[in-house]
Each structure stands twice: as C-alpha cells, then as structure tokens.
CSV table of C-alpha atoms in Angstrom, one decimal:
chain,number,residue,atom,x,y,z
R,1,MET,CA,189.3,-80.9,33.7
R,2,ASN,CA,190.4,-81.9,29.8
R,3,ASP,CA,193.3,-83.9,30.1
R,4,LEU,CA,194.0,-86.3,33.1
R,5,ALA,CA,197.4,-86.2,32.2
R,6,PRO,CA,198.8,-83.6,34.5
R,7,LEU,CA,196.9,-85.4,37.1
R,8,LEU,CA,199.4,-88.9,36.7
R,9,THR,CA,202.1,-87.3,37.2
R,10,PRO,CA,204.0,-88.4,40.4
R,11,GLU,CA,202.9,-84.1,41.4
R,12,GLY,CA,199.3,-84.5,40.2
R,13,ARG,CA,199.5,-87.9,42.8
R,14,ALA,CA,200.9,-86.9,45.2
R,15,LEU,CA,198.2,-83.3,45.4
R,16,LEU,CA,195.4,-86.0,45.3
R,17,ASP,CA,197.1,-88.0,48.3
R,18,GLU,CA,196.8,-84.4,49.7
R,19,VAL,CA,193.4,-83.5,49.3
R,20,ARG,CA,192.0,-87.0,49.9
R,21,GLY,CA,188.8,-86.5,51.6
R,22,THR,CA,188.7,-82.1,51.7
R,23,ALA,CA,185.3,-81.2,52.6
R,24,PRO,CA,183.6,-79.1,50.5
R,25,ALA,CA,183.5,-76.0,52.8
R,26,ASP,CA,187.2,-76.2,53.5
R,27,GLU,CA,187.8,-76.0,49.4
R,28,LEU,CA,189.1,-72.7,49.6
R,29,ALA,CA,191.4,-72.6,52.0
R,30,VAL,CA,193.3,-75.8,51.0
R,31,ALA,CA,193.9,-74.0,47.0
R,32,THR,CA,194.5,-71.2,48.8
R,33,ARG,CA,197.5,-73.2,50.5
R,34,LEU,CA,198.2,-75.6,48.1
R,35,ARG,CA,198.6,-72.4,45.0
R,36,ARG,CA,201.5,-71.0,46.8
R,37,GLY,CA,203.9,-74.4,45.3
R,38,HIS,CA,201.9,-75.9,42.6
R,39,PRO,CA,200.1,-74.4,39.2
R,40,ALA,CA,196.6,-73.5,39.8
R,41,GLU,CA,195.0,-75.3,37.4
R,42,LEU,CA,196.2,-78.5,38.4
R,43,VAL,CA,194.9,-77.7,42.1
R,44,SER,CA,192.2,-77.1,40.9
R,45,ALA,CA,191.8,-80.7,38.8
R,46,ALA,CA,193.2,-82.2,41.8
R,47,LEU,CA,190.3,-80.8,43.9
R,48,GLY,CA,187.9,-81.7,41.2
R,49,GLN,CA,189.0,-85.1,41.5
R,50,ALA,CA,189.1,-85.6,44.5
R,51,ARG,CA,185.0,-83.9,44.3
R,52,LEU,CA,184.4,-87.0,41.9
R,53,ARG,CA,185.6,-90.1,44.1
R,54,GLN,CA,183.7,-89.0,46.7
R,55,ARG,CA,181.0,-89.4,44.7
R,56,ALA,CA,181.7,-92.0,43.1
R,57,ALA,CA,182.3,-94.5,46.2
R,58,ALA,CA,178.8,-94.9,46.3
R,59,LYS,CA,179.2,-96.9,43.1
R,60,PHE,CA,182.4,-98.3,43.2
R,61,GLY,CA,183.0,-98.6,46.8
R,62,ALA,CA,185.6,-96.0,49.2
R,63,GLU,CA,189.1,-98.2,48.6
R,64,ASP,CA,188.4,-98.3,44.4
R,65,ALA,CA,187.3,-94.7,44.4
R,66,GLU,CA,190.6,-93.5,45.9
R,67,ARG,CA,192.2,-94.8,43.7
R,68,MET,CA,191.0,-94.2,40.2
R,69,PHE,CA,190.1,-91.4,38.0
R,70,PHE,CA,186.8,-90.1,37.2
R,71,THR,CA,185.0,-87.5,34.8
R,72,PRO,CA,181.0,-85.9,35.5
R,73,ASN,CA,179.8,-87.8,33.4
R,74,GLY,CA,181.5,-91.1,34.2
R,75,VAL,CA,180.1,-91.0,37.9
R,76,GLU,CA,177.1,-90.2,37.1
R,77,GLN,CA,176.6,-92.6,33.9
R,78,SER,CA,179.0,-95.5,35.3
R,79,THR,CA,177.6,-98.9,36.0
R,80,ARG,CA,177.3,-99.2,39.5
R,81,ALA,CA,179.8,-101.4,40.8
R,82,SER,CA,178.0,-104.8,42.4
R,83,VAL,CA,175.4,-104.6,38.9
R,84,ALA,CA,178.7,-105.0,36.4
R,85,ALA,CA,180.1,-107.8,38.9
R,86,TYR,CA,176.4,-109.2,38.7
R,87,ARG,CA,177.0,-109.3,35.2
R,88,ALA,CA,180.2,-110.4,34.6
R,89,GLU,CA,180.0,-113.3,36.6
R,90,ARG,CA,176.9,-114.1,34.2
R,91,LEU,CA,179.1,-113.8,31.0
R,92,ARG,CA,181.8,-116.0,33.0
R,93,ALA,CA,179.4,-118.6,33.7
R,94,LEU,CA,178.3,-118.7,30.6
R,95,GLY,CA,181.8,-119.6,29.3
R,96,VAL,CA,183.2,-116.3,27.4
R,97,THR,CA,186.9,-115.3,28.0
R,98,SER,CA,186.8,-112.1,26.3
R,99,VAL,CA,184.7,-109.2,25.7
R,100,ALA,CA,184.4,-106.5,23.5
R,101,ASP,CA,183.2,-103.6,26.1
R,102,LEU,CA,181.8,-100.7,23.5
R,103,CYS,CA,181.1,-97.9,24.9
R,104,CYS,CA,183.1,-98.6,27.6
R,105,GLY,CA,182.9,-95.2,29.6
R,106,ILE,CA,185.7,-94.7,32.2
R,107,GLY,CA,185.3,-98.7,32.2
R,108,GLY,CA,183.8,-99.5,35.3
R,109,ASP,CA,182.4,-102.1,33.6
R,110,ALA,CA,185.2,-103.4,31.8
R,111,ILE,CA,187.3,-103.6,35.1
R,112,ALA,CA,184.5,-105.9,36.5
R,113,LEU,CA,184.7,-108.6,33.3
R,114,ALA,CA,188.8,-108.5,34.1
R,115,ARG,CA,188.1,-109.2,37.6
R,116,ALA,CA,186.2,-112.4,36.6
R,117,GLY,CA,189.1,-113.2,34.3
R,118,ILE,CA,187.7,-111.9,31.4
R,119,ARG,CA,190.0,-110.5,28.1
R,120,VAL,CA,188.4,-107.4,27.6
R,121,LEU,CA,188.7,-104.2,24.7
R,122,ALA,CA,187.5,-101.4,26.4
R,123,VAL,CA,186.2,-99.2,23.3
R,124,ASP,CA,185.5,-95.0,23.7
R,125,ARG,CA,185.5,-92.8,21.4
R,126,ASP,CA,186.5,-90.0,23.4
R,127,PRO,CA,189.8,-89.2,24.4
R,128,LEU,CA,189.2,-87.7,27.9
R,129,THR,CA,187.1,-90.8,28.6
R,130,ALA,CA,189.0,-93.7,27.2
R,131,ALA,CA,192.2,-91.9,29.0
R,132,ALA,CA,190.2,-92.5,32.2
R,133,ALA,CA,189.2,-95.6,31.6
R,134,ARG,CA,192.9,-97.2,30.2
R,135,ALA,CA,194.2,-95.0,34.1
R,136,ASN,CA,191.6,-97.0,36.3
R,137,ALA,CA,193.0,-100.6,35.1
R,138,ASP,CA,196.3,-99.4,35.3
R,139,ALA,CA,195.4,-98.4,38.8
R,140,LEU,CA,194.1,-101.0,39.6
R,141,GLY,CA,196.7,-103.2,38.7
R,142,LEU,CA,194.1,-104.6,35.8
R,143,ALA,CA,196.4,-103.7,32.3
R,144,GLY,CA,197.0,-106.7,31.5
R,145,LEU,CA,193.6,-107.9,30.9
R,146,ILE,CA,192.3,-104.4,29.4
R,147,ASP,CA,193.4,-102.9,26.1
R,148,VAL,CA,191.6,-99.4,25.8
R,149,ARG,CA,191.2,-98.0,22.4
R,150,GLU,CA,189.9,-94.4,21.7
R,151,ALA,CA,187.5,-95.5,18.4
R,152,ASP,CA,184.0,-95.3,17.2
R,153,VAL,CA,182.9,-98.5,18.0
R,154,THR,CA,180.7,-98.8,14.6
R,155,GLU,CA,184.5,-99.1,13.6
R,156,VAL,CA,185.9,-102.3,15.3
R,157,ASP,CA,186.2,-105.7,14.4
R,158,THR,CA,184.6,-107.8,17.2
R,159,ALA,CA,184.9,-110.8,15.4
R,160,SER,CA,187.9,-112.3,17.5
R,161,TYR,CA,185.9,-111.9,20.8
R,162,ASP,CA,183.9,-114.4,22.2
R,163,ALA,CA,181.1,-111.7,23.4
R,164,VAL,CA,180.4,-108.3,22.8
R,165,PHE,CA,178.6,-105.8,25.0
R,166,VAL,CA,177.2,-102.2,24.9
R,167,ASP,CA,176.4,-99.7,26.7
R,168,PRO,CA,175.0,-96.8,24.4
R,169,ALA,CA,175.1,-92.8,25.9
R,170,ARG,CA,171.8,-92.5,27.0
R,171,ARG,CA,172.0,-88.6,27.9
R,172,GLY,CA,172.0,-85.9,25.9
R,173,GLY,CA,172.2,-81.6,26.2
R,174,ARG,CA,169.2,-82.0,27.7
R,175,GLY,CA,169.2,-85.2,30.1
R,176,ARG,CA,167.9,-88.6,29.8
R,177,ILE,CA,166.8,-89.5,26.3
R,178,PHE,CA,164.3,-92.3,26.1
R,179,ASP,CA,163.7,-92.9,22.9
R,180,PRO,CA,166.1,-96.1,22.4
R,181,GLU,CA,166.9,-95.0,18.7
R,182,ALA,CA,168.5,-91.4,20.0
R,183,TYR,CA,170.6,-94.0,22.1
R,184,SER,CA,174.5,-93.4,21.2
R,185,PRO,CA,174.6,-95.3,19.5
R,186,PRO,CA,171.1,-96.3,18.3
R,187,LEU,CA,169.7,-99.2,19.7
R,188,SER,CA,169.1,-100.8,16.6
R,189,TRP,CA,172.5,-100.2,15.5
R,190,ALA,CA,173.7,-102.0,19.2
R,191,VAL,CA,171.7,-104.9,18.1
R,192,ARG,CA,173.0,-105.4,14.9
R,193,ALA,CA,176.2,-105.7,16.6
R,194,ALA,CA,174.9,-108.4,19.0
R,195,LEU,CA,173.5,-110.8,16.8
R,196,LYS,CA,177.2,-111.0,15.1
R,197,ALA,CA,178.4,-112.4,18.2
R,198,PRO,CA,177.9,-115.3,19.5
R,199,GLN,CA,177.3,-113.5,22.8
R,200,ALA,CA,175.5,-109.6,23.9
R,201,ALA,CA,175.0,-108.0,26.7
R,202,LEU,CA,172.9,-104.8,25.5
R,203,LYS,CA,172.7,-102.0,28.7
R,204,VAL,CA,169.7,-100.0,27.8
R,205,ALA,CA,167.5,-98.2,30.3
R,206,PRO,CA,165.0,-99.6,32.6
R,207,GLY,CA,161.9,-98.1,31.3
R,208,ILE,CA,162.6,-99.2,27.6
R,209,PRO,CA,159.6,-100.6,26.6
R,210,HIS,CA,158.6,-104.2,26.0
R,211,GLU,CA,157.5,-104.2,22.5
R,212,ALA,CA,161.2,-102.4,21.9
R,213,VAL,CA,162.5,-105.6,23.4
R,214,PRO,CA,163.7,-107.9,19.9
R,215,ALA,CA,162.7,-111.1,19.6
R,216,GLU,CA,166.1,-112.6,19.4
R,217,ALA,CA,166.8,-111.3,23.2
R,218,GLU,CA,166.2,-112.3,26.2
R,219,ALA,CA,165.3,-108.7,28.8
R,220,GLU,CA,166.1,-108.7,32.3
R,221,TRP,CA,165.7,-105.7,35.3
R,222,ILE,CA,168.1,-105.2,37.6
R,223,SER,CA,167.7,-103.8,41.0
R,224,ASP,CA,170.1,-103.3,43.5
R,225,GLY,CA,169.6,-102.8,47.6
R,226,GLY,CA,166.2,-101.9,45.8
R,227,ASP,CA,165.9,-100.1,43.5
R,228,VAL,CA,166.2,-100.1,39.5
R,229,LYS,CA,169.1,-99.8,38.3
R,230,GLU,CA,169.1,-101.2,34.6
R,231,ALA,CA,167.7,-103.8,31.8
R,232,VAL,CA,169.9,-105.7,29.8
R,233,LEU,CA,168.9,-107.3,27.1
R,234,TRP,CA,170.9,-110.1,26.1
R,235,PHE,CA,171.3,-112.5,23.2
R,236,GLY,CA,172.4,-116.3,22.7
R,237,THR,CA,171.3,-117.1,26.1
R,238,ALA,CA,167.1,-117.6,26.3
R,239,PRO,CA,165.6,-115.8,23.4
R,240,GLY,CA,161.8,-114.6,24.6
R,241,ALA,CA,162.5,-114.8,28.1
R,242,VAL,CA,161.7,-112.3,31.4
R,243,ARG,CA,163.6,-112.4,34.5
R,244,ALA,CA,163.7,-109.8,37.0
R,245,THR,CA,167.1,-110.1,39.1
R,246,LEU,CA,167.2,-109.1,43.0
R,247,LEU,CA,170.9,-108.0,44.4
R,248,PRO,CA,172.2,-108.7,46.7
R,249,GLY,CA,171.8,-112.7,46.3
R,250,PRO,CA,171.4,-112.6,42.9
R,251,ARG,CA,167.7,-114.1,43.3
R,252,SER,CA,166.0,-114.1,39.6
R,253,LEU,CA,162.3,-114.7,39.6
R,254,LEU,CA,161.7,-116.0,35.4
R,255,GLY,CA,158.5,-114.8,33.1
R,256,ARG,CA,156.6,-118.1,32.7
R,257,GLY,CA,153.8,-116.2,30.8
R,258,LEU,CA,151.4,-115.6,33.4
R,259,PRO,CA,147.8,-113.8,33.1
R,260,ASP,CA,147.1,-111.2,35.0
R,261,PRO,CA,146.4,-111.7,38.7
R,262,GLY,CA,143.1,-111.3,40.1
R,263,VAL,CA,141.5,-108.4,41.8
R,264,ARG,CA,140.6,-110.0,45.4
R,265,SER,CA,139.5,-107.5,49.0
R,266,VAL,CA,142.5,-105.8,51.0
R,267,GLY,CA,143.6,-109.2,53.2
R,268,ARG,CA,146.1,-109.2,56.3
R,269,TYR,CA,148.8,-108.1,54.7
R,270,LEU,CA,149.7,-106.3,51.5
R,271,TYR,CA,153.1,-106.9,49.8
R,272,GLU,CA,155.3,-103.5,47.5
R,273,PRO,CA,156.9,-105.9,45.2
R,274,ASP,CA,160.6,-104.3,44.3
R,275,GLY,CA,160.7,-103.0,41.2
R,276,ALA,CA,163.1,-104.6,39.2
R,277,VAL,CA,160.0,-107.5,39.0
R,278,ILE,CA,157.4,-104.7,38.3
R,279,ARG,CA,159.3,-103.4,35.3
R,280,ALA,CA,159.6,-106.5,34.2
R,281,HIS,CA,156.1,-107.3,34.3
R,282,LEU,CA,156.4,-110.3,36.8
R,283,VAL,CA,153.9,-109.3,39.1
R,284,ALA,CA,151.9,-112.2,38.5
R,285,GLU,CA,154.5,-114.3,39.5
R,286,ALA,CA,155.1,-112.9,42.6
R,287,ALA,CA,151.7,-112.8,43.6
R,288,GLU,CA,151.6,-117.0,42.6
R,289,GLU,CA,154.2,-117.0,45.1
R,290,LEU,CA,152.3,-115.1,47.4
R,291,ASP,CA,148.6,-117.5,47.0
R,292,GLY,CA,148.1,-113.0,46.9
R,293,GLY,CA,145.8,-111.1,44.0
R,294,LEU,CA,146.0,-107.6,43.5
R,295,ILE,CA,143.9,-104.7,45.2
R,296,ASP,CA,143.5,-103.2,41.7
R,297,PRO,CA,143.2,-104.3,38.4
R,298,THR,CA,145.7,-101.2,37.4
R,299,ILE,CA,148.0,-101.1,41.1
R,300,ALA,CA,150.4,-103.0,41.2
R,301,TYR,CA,150.3,-103.8,45.0
R,302,VAL,CA,149.2,-107.9,45.5
R,303,THR,CA,147.5,-108.9,49.3
R,304,ALA,CA,147.0,-111.8,50.9
R,305,ASP,CA,145.5,-113.5,54.7
R,306,ALA,CA,149.2,-114.9,55.0
R,307,LEU,CA,152.7,-114.1,55.6
R,308,HIS,CA,155.1,-115.8,53.1
R,309,ALA,CA,158.7,-115.0,52.9
R,310,THR,CA,159.9,-114.3,49.8
R,311,PRO,CA,162.4,-111.5,48.1
R,312,TYR,CA,160.9,-110.3,45.6
R,313,ALA,CA,158.4,-108.3,47.4
R,314,THR,CA,158.0,-106.0,50.9
R,315,ALA,CA,155.4,-107.1,53.5
R,316,TYR,CA,153.1,-105.2,55.4
R,317,GLU,CA,150.3,-105.7,58.4
R,318,ILE,CA,147.7,-103.7,57.3
R,319,THR,CA,145.4,-102.4,60.6
R,320,ASP,CA,142.8,-100.1,59.4
R,321,ARG,CA,141.0,-99.4,55.6
R,322,LEU,CA,140.1,-95.3,54.8
R,323,PRO,CA,138.3,-93.6,52.2
R,324,PHE,CA,141.0,-91.1,51.5
R,325,ASN,CA,140.2,-87.9,54.1
R,326,VAL,CA,143.4,-85.6,55.2
R,327,LYS,CA,141.1,-85.1,58.7
R,328,LYS,CA,140.5,-88.8,59.4
R,329,LEU,CA,144.2,-89.6,59.1
R,330,LYS,CA,145.3,-87.3,60.7
R,331,ALA,CA,142.7,-87.9,63.8
R,332,LEU,CA,143.3,-91.4,64.1
R,333,LEU,CA,147.9,-90.5,64.2
R,334,ARG,CA,147.1,-88.5,67.6
R,335,GLU,CA,144.7,-91.0,68.7
R,336,ARG,CA,147.4,-93.9,68.3
R,337,GLU,CA,150.4,-91.3,69.3
R,338,VAL,CA,152.7,-91.7,66.2
R,339,GLY,CA,155.5,-90.3,65.5
R,340,ILE,CA,156.5,-91.2,62.4
R,341,LEU,CA,154.5,-91.4,59.0
R,342,THR,CA,156.1,-93.1,55.9
R,343,VAL,CA,153.9,-92.4,53.3
R,344,LYS,CA,154.1,-94.2,49.5
R,345,LYS,CA,151.8,-94.1,47.1
R,346,ARG,CA,150.9,-96.0,43.4
R,347,GLY,CA,147.8,-94.8,42.1
R,348,SER,CA,147.3,-91.5,43.7
R,349,ALA,CA,148.4,-87.8,42.1
R,350,VAL,CA,148.9,-86.8,46.5
R,351,GLU,CA,152.6,-85.4,47.1
R,352,PRO,CA,153.5,-88.1,50.2
R,353,GLU,CA,155.3,-84.9,51.8
R,354,GLU,CA,151.8,-82.8,51.5
R,355,LEU,CA,150.1,-85.8,53.3
R,356,ARG,CA,153.4,-86.4,55.6
R,357,ARG,CA,152.7,-82.1,56.4
R,358,LYS,CA,148.6,-81.9,56.8
R,359,ALA,CA,148.2,-85.2,58.5
R,360,LEU,CA,150.9,-85.1,60.7
R,361,PRO,CA,152.3,-81.5,61.6
R,362,LYS,CA,154.0,-81.9,65.4
R,363,PRO,CA,154.8,-85.6,65.0
R,364,GLN,CA,155.1,-86.4,68.8
R,365,GLY,CA,154.7,-90.0,69.9
R,366,PRO,CA,157.0,-93.4,70.1
R,367,HIS,CA,154.9,-95.1,67.6
R,368,SER,CA,155.5,-95.2,63.4
R,369,VAL,CA,153.0,-96.3,61.1
R,370,THR,CA,153.1,-96.0,57.4
R,371,VAL,CA,150.5,-95.1,55.5
R,372,PHE,CA,149.4,-96.0,51.2
R,373,LEU,CA,147.7,-93.7,49.0
R,374,THR,CA,146.4,-95.8,46.5
R,375,ARG,CA,142.9,-97.3,44.8
R,376,VAL,CA,140.9,-100.1,46.5
R,377,ALA,CA,138.9,-101.2,43.5
R,378,GLY,CA,138.8,-98.1,41.9
R,379,ALA,CA,138.2,-95.5,44.9
R,380,PRO,CA,140.6,-93.6,46.4
R,381,THR,CA,142.2,-95.0,49.4
R,382,MET,CA,144.3,-95.4,52.6
R,383,LEU,CA,145.4,-98.5,53.6
R,384,LEU,CA,147.6,-98.2,57.3
R,385,GLY,CA,149.4,-100.7,58.5
R,386,GLY,CA,153.7,-101.6,59.0
R,387,PRO,CA,156.2,-103.1,57.6
R,388,VAL,CA,156.5,-107.3,59.5
R,389,GLY,CA,159.8,-108.6,59.8
R,390,LEU,CA,159.9,-111.6,57.4
R,391,THR,CA,160.2,-110.7,53.6
C-alpha cells in the first residue's frame, strides 16, 4: 500500500466498512468475492488496512482504530494512546497552547495533543505517513486543530510555537536502533531544537543510558499497565530531575538522589519494582517507602518484613527459600499439589520455560506458586511464594 487516496474515496470507505473485522482465515474467500465487483488492488488495500486496524486497537482502542488509517511502521512505532494522552495533559498543564510535533508519524501524539485543546503542527517527511496523519485528523474530527505538513523536520521553523515535541525514528532496516545518535534525526539535533523552545519533550527509547541525558533535561520513564513504554526528556521543567510515572494513574515517583539501598536477609515479603522505577534508577526511593533492602547488591528485588501498599512495586509473600536445585523444586511442587507455576527471574541464566517444563512436567493440583530465580548475597537461589492483594 503506497497510496491512501483510493481508500479515502466513497468506494474505498465502503470496502473498509465491508471488510471490518475479517478474520485472517476468511481473507481469501472475502477477497475472491469482493474482486468480482471492485479492483483487485483496492480490495487488497482494504483488507491490509483492516489487518492494521485490528493490530492498532491495542494501542488506540477499537473505536478510534476502526476509523483511523495506518501504515505497518505507524502501528509499530506509534505512541500508545494512554501515554500520549498523559504527555499531552502534562503539556497543557504547563500552559502550552501550541506544539510543533516533529516526526509526527501517523499522528498518534498529534491526536492526543489536539484532544487536550492544543493546536498542532504535525510534520513528517514521508508522503504516505503524512497522508495517514492528515486522514486521521480528519477522521477523528480534529482537522481544525492539526495542520499536517510533509517536510524535513530539520527545515521547519518552530519559533511561533509554545513547545516542540520530537519523536525520532528508532528503527532501521535491521530493527531497533540503540545508539541515540543513530536516531533519525539524531538525539543531538533534537536537543538543539528543544533548547530553542520555551518547552519541549523528546521521546526516546526507555533503554537510553542515563549518561546520555542532557544536563538541561528532566528525564521521565513511563510504564503503562506494568510495561515500560518509553522515556521522555523534558526541557523547560526541572533540569536534572528524574521520575518514574506509572499509568493508569498517573502516579509519579520522583528521584531524591538516595544512595543504593543496603542488602539485608530475605524477609517475609518480596517486592518487584515496576519497570519504569528500575529504568529510572529509583529502586532506592521505592525501597525507602517500603522500609526494605535489597536481597543482593546487583538485583532489583526489595525485601521487607512488613507488607506496605505501594503503586511502585508488586508484593509477594515468600514461603520458601532454596538453593537452586530443580529436583528439590520438583519434589516440593508435587508435595504441595501445585498445578500452576509462574517463573520470574532476575540475575539468573535459566530460562523460565525450561524450568517450568522440568519442574512441573505434568501440572496437577489446585494450587499455584511463583518462583523467583535470582541471587541472594551472590548465591543462585529460588524464592517461592505468591502475590498478595495489598499492593
């Protein structure tokens, strides 16, 4: 699909309505039937768009996804709607009324910004991607707030906008790009663009090294439903600040420059910090709230004797601590009639599925157990327990 125009015609839109929800197993039969009355290329484009819309529902919600237009890269690289809405609301709260959205893709962030009442210039140099962004603004009734421009972002004058948002491409022909200077455009260019604006936000990969964060920026790591989605470098807010933000919520844990937590013996409860907390290097802040310590100086598991409610970690009650030994684990699971085994690991080379297959070859019994493959004071260890409701 190299042109969205045919799908935007009355015939194309009617086809999109007709193929909505088509299951993969039914595509051949549907295509054969529709090609009797429509051009084959248009039918293929409609079915392809229907597949993309089904994939996009996880990010945008079914209601929006069924009206929007996507490219394969657009579905893959777009910001999840909940994350985009959070960022847009934060910009609105900062007093921003207009944003230059550079590298806008198919318009996911522009849509969130417009829904927050912010006027958006959405720029992308790829013709098909820009066409999708324009079609999406129109489909969602936001064309009055979103001006889509097909251009090279390095040549766009952003001086008249309150803020700049840059989402550089972080994928190439060989997959994900980990070097920020290999982004398109490079992070250094995006930082220069940010420093020219009163406010700015740069979306970067959550694995960005902390030493790559400019001194002028606030760094924020965002998770949604426990999955780390991205990091954002904010300019014009709090230089040097670090935070982890958890969605839904939002709930934000601010860095206070605490030293690494001390190591202590395994207590009754084990806390698994949210991935955004770990990426932001804020395990010490979470541990302080829990009155806990680490089970090992290199492992981001916090242990404590008391149960504390916290949004920043999931709590497990520990029932057993064993040296790593598959035979002992298998015998214990059989003795306790375990039918469901959840395996988590941190600091272990053992693959969870491999352990699950060996330790529980024939699941039977009504009970469930979580086993943590980790290190305790440097020794390979298995901690057994289960999640508790107060988290």
